XYZ file of C-alpha atoms in Angstrom:
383
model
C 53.614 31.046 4.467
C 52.666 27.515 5.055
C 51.001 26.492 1.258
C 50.761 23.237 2.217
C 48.648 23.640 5.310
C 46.480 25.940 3.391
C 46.175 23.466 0.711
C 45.107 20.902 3.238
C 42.579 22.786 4.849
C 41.269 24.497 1.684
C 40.531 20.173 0.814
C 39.126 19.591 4.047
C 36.613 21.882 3.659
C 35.683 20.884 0.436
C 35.119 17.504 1.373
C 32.803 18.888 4.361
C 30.661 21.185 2.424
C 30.324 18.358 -0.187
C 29.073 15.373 2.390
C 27.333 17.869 4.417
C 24.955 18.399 0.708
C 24.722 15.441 -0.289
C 23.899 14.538 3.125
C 21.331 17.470 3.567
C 19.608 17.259 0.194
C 19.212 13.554 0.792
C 17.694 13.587 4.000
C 15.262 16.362 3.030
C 14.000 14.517 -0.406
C 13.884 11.374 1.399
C 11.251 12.988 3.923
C 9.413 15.515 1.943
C 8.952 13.609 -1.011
C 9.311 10.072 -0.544
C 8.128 9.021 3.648
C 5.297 12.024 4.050
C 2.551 10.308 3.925
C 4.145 7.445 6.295
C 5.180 10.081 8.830
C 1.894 11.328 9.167
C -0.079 8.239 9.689
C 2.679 7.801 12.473
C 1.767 11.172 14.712
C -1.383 10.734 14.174
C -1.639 7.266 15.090
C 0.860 7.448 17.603
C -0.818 10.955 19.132
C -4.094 9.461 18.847
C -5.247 12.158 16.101
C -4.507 15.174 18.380
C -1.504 16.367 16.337
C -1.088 16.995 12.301
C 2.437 16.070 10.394
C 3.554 19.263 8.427
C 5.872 17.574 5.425
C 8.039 21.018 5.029
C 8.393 21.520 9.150
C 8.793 17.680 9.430
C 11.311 17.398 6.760
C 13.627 20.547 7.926
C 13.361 19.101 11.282
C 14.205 15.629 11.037
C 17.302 16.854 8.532
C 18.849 19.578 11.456
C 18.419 17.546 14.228
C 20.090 14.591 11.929
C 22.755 16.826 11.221
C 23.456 18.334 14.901
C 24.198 14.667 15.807
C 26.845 14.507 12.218
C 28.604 17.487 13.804
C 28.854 16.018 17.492
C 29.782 12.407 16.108
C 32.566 14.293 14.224
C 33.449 16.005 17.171
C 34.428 12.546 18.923
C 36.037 10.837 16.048
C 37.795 13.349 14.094
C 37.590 12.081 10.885
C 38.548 15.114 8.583
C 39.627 13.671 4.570
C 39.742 10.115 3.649
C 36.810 9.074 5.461
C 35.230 11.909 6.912
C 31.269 10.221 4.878
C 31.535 7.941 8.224
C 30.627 10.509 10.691
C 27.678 10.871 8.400
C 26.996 7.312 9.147
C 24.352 7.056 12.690
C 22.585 9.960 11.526
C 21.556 8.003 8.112
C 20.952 4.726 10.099
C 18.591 6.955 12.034
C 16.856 8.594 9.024
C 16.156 4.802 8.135
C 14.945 3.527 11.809
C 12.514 6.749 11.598
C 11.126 5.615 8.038
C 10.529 2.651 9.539
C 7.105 2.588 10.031
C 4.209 0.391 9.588
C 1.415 -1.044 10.672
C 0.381 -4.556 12.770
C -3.109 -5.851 13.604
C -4.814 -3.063 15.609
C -3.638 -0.320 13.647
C -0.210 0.559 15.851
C 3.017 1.552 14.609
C 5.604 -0.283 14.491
C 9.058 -0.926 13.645
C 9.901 -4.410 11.509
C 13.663 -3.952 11.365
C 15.305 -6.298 13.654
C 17.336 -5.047 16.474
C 20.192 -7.766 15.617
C 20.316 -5.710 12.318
C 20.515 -2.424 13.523
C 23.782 -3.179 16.378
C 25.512 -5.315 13.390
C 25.397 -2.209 11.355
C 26.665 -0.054 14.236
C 29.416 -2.447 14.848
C 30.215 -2.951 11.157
C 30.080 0.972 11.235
C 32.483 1.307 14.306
C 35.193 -1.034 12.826
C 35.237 0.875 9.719
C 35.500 4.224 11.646
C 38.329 2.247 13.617
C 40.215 1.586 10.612
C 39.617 4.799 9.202
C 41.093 6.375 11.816
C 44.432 4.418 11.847
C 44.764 5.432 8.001
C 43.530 8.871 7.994
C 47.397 9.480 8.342
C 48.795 7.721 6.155
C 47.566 9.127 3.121
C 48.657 12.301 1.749
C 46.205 13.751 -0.650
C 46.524 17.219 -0.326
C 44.757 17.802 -3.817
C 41.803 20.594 -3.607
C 38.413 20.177 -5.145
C 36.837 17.323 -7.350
C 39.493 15.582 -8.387
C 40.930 14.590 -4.927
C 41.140 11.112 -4.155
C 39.866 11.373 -0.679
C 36.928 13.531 -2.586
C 35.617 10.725 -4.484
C 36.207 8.010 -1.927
C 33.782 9.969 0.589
C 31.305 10.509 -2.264
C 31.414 6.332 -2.439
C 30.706 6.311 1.071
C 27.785 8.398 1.520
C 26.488 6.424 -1.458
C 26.420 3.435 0.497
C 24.810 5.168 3.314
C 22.149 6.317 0.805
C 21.343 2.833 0.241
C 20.858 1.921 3.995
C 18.526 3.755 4.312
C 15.823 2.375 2.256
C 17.175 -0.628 3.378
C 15.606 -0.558 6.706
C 12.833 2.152 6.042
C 9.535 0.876 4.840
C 9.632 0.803 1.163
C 6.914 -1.374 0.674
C 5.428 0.382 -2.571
C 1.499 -0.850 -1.625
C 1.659 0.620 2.184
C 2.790 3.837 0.799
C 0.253 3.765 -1.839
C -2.471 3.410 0.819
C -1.050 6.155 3.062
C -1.000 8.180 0.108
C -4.887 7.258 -0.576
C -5.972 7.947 3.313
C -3.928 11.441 3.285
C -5.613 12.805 -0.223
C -9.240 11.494 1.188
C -8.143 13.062 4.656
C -7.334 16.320 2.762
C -11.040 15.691 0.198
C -8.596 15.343 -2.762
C -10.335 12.472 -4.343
C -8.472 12.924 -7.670
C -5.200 12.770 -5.693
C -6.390 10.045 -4.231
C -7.620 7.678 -7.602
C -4.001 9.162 -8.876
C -1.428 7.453 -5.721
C -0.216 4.505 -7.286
C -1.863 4.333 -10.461
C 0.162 3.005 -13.040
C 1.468 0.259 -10.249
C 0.142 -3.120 -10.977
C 0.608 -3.769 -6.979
C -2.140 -3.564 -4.504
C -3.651 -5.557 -1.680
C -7.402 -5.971 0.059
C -6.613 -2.373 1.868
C -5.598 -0.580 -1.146
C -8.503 -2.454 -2.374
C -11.304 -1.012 -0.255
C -10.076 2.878 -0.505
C -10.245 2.945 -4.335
C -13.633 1.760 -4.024
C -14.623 4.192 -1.815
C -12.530 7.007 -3.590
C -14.298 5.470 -6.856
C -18.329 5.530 -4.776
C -17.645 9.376 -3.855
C -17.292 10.164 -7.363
C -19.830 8.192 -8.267
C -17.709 5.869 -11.099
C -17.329 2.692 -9.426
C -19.009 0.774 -12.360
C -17.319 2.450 -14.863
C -13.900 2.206 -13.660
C -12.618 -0.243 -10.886
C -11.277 -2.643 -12.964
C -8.632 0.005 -14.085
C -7.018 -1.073 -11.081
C -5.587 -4.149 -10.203
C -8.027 -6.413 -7.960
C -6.622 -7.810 -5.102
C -9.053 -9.917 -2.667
C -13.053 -10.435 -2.793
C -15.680 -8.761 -2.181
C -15.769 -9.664 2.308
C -13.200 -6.733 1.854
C -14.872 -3.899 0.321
C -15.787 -2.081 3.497
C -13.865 -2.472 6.936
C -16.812 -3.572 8.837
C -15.527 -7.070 9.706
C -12.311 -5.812 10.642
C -9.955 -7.468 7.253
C -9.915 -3.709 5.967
C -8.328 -1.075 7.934
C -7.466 2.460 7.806
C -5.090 4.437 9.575
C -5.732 7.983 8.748
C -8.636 8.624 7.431
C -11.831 8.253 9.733
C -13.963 5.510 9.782
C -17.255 7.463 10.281
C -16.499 9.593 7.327
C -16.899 6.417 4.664
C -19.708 4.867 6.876
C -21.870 8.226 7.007
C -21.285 8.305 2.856
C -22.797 4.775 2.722
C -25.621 5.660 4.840
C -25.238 3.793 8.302
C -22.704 2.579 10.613
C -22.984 -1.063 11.628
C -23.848 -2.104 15.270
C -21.529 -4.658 15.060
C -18.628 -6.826 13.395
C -20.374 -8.271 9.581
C -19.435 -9.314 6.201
C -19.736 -6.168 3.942
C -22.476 -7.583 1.553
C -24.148 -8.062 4.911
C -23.926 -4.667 5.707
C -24.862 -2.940 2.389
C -28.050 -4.894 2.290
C -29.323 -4.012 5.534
C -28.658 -0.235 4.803
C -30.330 -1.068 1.220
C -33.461 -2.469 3.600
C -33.325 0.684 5.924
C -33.129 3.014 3.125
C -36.832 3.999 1.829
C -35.353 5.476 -1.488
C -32.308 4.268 -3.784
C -29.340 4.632 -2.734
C -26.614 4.255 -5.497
C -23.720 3.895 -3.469
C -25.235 0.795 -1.561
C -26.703 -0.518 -5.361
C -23.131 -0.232 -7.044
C -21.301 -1.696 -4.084
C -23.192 -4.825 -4.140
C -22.851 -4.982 -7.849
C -19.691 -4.342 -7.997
C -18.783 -7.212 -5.079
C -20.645 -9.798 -7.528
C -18.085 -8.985 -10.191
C -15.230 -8.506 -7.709
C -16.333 -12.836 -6.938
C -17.013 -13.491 -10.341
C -20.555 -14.121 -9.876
C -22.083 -13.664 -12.873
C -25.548 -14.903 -12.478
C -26.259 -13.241 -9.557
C -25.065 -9.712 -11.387
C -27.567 -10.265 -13.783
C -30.160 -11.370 -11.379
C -29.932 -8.133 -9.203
C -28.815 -5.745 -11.771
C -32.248 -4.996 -13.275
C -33.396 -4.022 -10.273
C -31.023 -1.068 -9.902
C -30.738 0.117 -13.581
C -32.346 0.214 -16.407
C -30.614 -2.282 -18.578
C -29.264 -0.395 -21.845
C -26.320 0.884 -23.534
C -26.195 3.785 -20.958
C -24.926 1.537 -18.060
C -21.426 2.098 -16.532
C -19.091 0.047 -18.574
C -17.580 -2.976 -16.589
C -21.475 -3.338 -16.205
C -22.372 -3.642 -20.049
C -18.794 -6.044 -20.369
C -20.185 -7.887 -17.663
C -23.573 -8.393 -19.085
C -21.478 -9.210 -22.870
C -19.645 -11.666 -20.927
C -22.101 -13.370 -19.662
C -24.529 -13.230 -22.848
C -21.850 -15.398 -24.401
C -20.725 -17.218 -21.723
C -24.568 -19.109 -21.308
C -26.426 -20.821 -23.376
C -29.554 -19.868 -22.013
C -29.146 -16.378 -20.758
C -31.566 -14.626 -18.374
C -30.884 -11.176 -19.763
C -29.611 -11.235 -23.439
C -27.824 -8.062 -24.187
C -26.073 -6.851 -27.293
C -24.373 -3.140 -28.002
C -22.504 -3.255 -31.778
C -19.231 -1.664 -29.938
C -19.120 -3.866 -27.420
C -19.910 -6.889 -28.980
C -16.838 -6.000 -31.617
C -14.673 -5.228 -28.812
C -15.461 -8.868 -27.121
C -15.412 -10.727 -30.566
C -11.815 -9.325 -30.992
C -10.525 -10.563 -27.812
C -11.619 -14.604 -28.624
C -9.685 -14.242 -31.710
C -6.428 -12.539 -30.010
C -6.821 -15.359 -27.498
C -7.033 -18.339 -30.515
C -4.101 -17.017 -32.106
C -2.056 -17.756 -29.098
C -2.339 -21.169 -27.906
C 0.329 -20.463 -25.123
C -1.475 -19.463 -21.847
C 1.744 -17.197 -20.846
C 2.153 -15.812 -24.560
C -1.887 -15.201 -24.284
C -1.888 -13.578 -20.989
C 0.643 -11.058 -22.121
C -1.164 -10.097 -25.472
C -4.475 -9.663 -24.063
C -3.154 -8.092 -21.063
C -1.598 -5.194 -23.934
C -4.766 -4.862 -25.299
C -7.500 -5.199 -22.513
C -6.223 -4.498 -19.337
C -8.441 -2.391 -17.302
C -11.650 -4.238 -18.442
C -14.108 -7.108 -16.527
C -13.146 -9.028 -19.443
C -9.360 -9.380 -18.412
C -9.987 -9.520 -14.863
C -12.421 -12.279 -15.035
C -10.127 -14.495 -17.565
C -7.106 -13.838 -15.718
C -6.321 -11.834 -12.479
């Protein structure tokens, strides 16, 4: 009986079974969990909205068809033990090409990797496949199970492969934030969608304009915007002048909340005032949009001006509202609207002192941002 054969084979097979789950289990949490969202703004872009992304079909998919192409690489190069992870190695550069995707002016997919990229990876690939090939002789480890040396250097290699892939797929934190955003308000999770990203202090103008309108539908866009991070001004808001964009979810769907959709390209603030003209009764949406834009541009005065003739001007207004109006009763010397709640007044007193104590703007910034983040206050002094 040939022991050493069977030895051989029995380590083989280990180191098979062992890239072909790591391999497997990667692929599948890569697509499932990490790229759904980005997958589906793809077919549906790319089908023109005629066809749905399933995120368990999708993922399963992707991973067999990835791993069909392992087995008939294999089949040509024959790598068995030392460096059997490299037949592993198109199918991951694939699984990175097909996370890939993003968006460019017009709202088409596309792929940003460079093509130069790709082919030196493939040839960087092929050499070390070459070499691989002349050793795979050489060595003798005939050692079953963990603690084979041709065990732990393919476990090496497939964590490099790992690492290519977010290397060329999109891993731009914000995009997948605002897929994330457009899937949940696709699906009418709101909650889902205030949730993508929150604890991020990342964002951009498109990011921007969702949570606002996530924020509108539930009716809290005074009382909690400045949670998030404020990237942009208020000509971004709304995507009727074309420097907001969506990719899944429908247009129609936000502009039929607001009240109207606009004949034409216009600035936002444009926009919400002529539906606030059309509209023979209040319409809080429109009201807090426009209110909120003011803040978003730091205009002060003309919050004040307009905000009377929304609401009732007491301590029951939404909060970045009543810091607003605390702000700005300190801020001028001869206020239009003087307004004064105990609380808030405390809370605003507090925050001049932190900011005395430390004369350092960087040192400041960091100790108010611990202690006020998330209110007009902080925004206006410092994002």
């Amino acid at each position: 009986m040939d022991y050493n054969r069977r030895s051989k084979n029995s380590s083989t097979t280990g180191v098979h079974l062992m890239c072909a789950t790591v391999f497997v289990l990667f692929s599948f949490c890569w697509l499932f969990f990490f790229q759904q969202d980005v997958l589906a703004m793809a077919q549906h872009v790319l089908s023109g909205g005629l066809t749905h992304y399933n995120r368990l079909v999708g993922a399963i998919l992707i991973t067999a068809v990835l791993y069909i192409l392992q087995i008939g690489v294999y089949n040509i190069i024959r790598l068995n033990r030392i460096a059997h992870a490299l037949t592993y190695g198109p199918s991951f550069l694939l699984l990175g090409i097909l996370s890939d995707v993003t968006e460019k002016s017009g709202g088409f997919v596309m792929h940003e990797t460079s093509w130069w990229l790709i082919i030196f990876v493939l040839i960087v690939w092929l050499l070390a496949v070459f070499l691989a090939r002349m050793i795979q002789e050489v060595g003798n480890d005939d050692k079953a199970g963990f603690i084979s040396r041709s065990m732990w250097i393919n476990m090496a290699v497939m964590a490099v492969l790992t690492l290519l892939v977010p290397w060329i797929g999109n891993s731009n934190a914000v995009f997948h934030y605002r897929m994330k955003v457009e899937q949940c308000l696709k699906d009418g999770d709101v909650d889902g969608a205030l949730m993508a990203g929150r604890e991020s202090l990342e964002s951009d103008e498109h990011l921007l304009m969702l949570r606002m309108y996530a924020l509108a539908r539930k009716g809290e866009l005074g009382e909690r915007l400045f949670e998030y991070p404020i990237t942009g001004n208020s000509s971004q808001m709304l995507p009727t002048d074309s420097l907001s964009c969506m990719m899944l979810y429908p247009v129609d769907s936000m502009y039929k909340f607001i009240g109207a959709r606009p004949a034409t390209r216009m600035a936002p603030v444009r926009y919400l005032e002529l539906v606030q003209r059309r509209d023979t009764l209040p319409n809080k949406t429109v009201n807090d949009y426009l209110l909120c834009g003011m803040l978003i541009d730091r205009d002060l005065d003309g919050f004040v001006t307009n905000l009377g003739k929304y609401y009732h001007i007491n301590d029951s207004l939404p909060k970045h509202y009543r810091e607003a109006l605390t702000l700005y009763t300190h801020m001028r010397s001869r206020p239009v609207v003087v307004y004064h709640n105990n609380v808030m007044d405390e809370d605003y007193d507090n925050l001049v002192e932190l900011e005395k104590q430390y004369p350092l703007k960087s040192e400041r910034m960091g100790k108010v941002e611990e202690h006020y983040r998330g209110t007009y206050w902080y925004f206006y002094r410092y994002e």
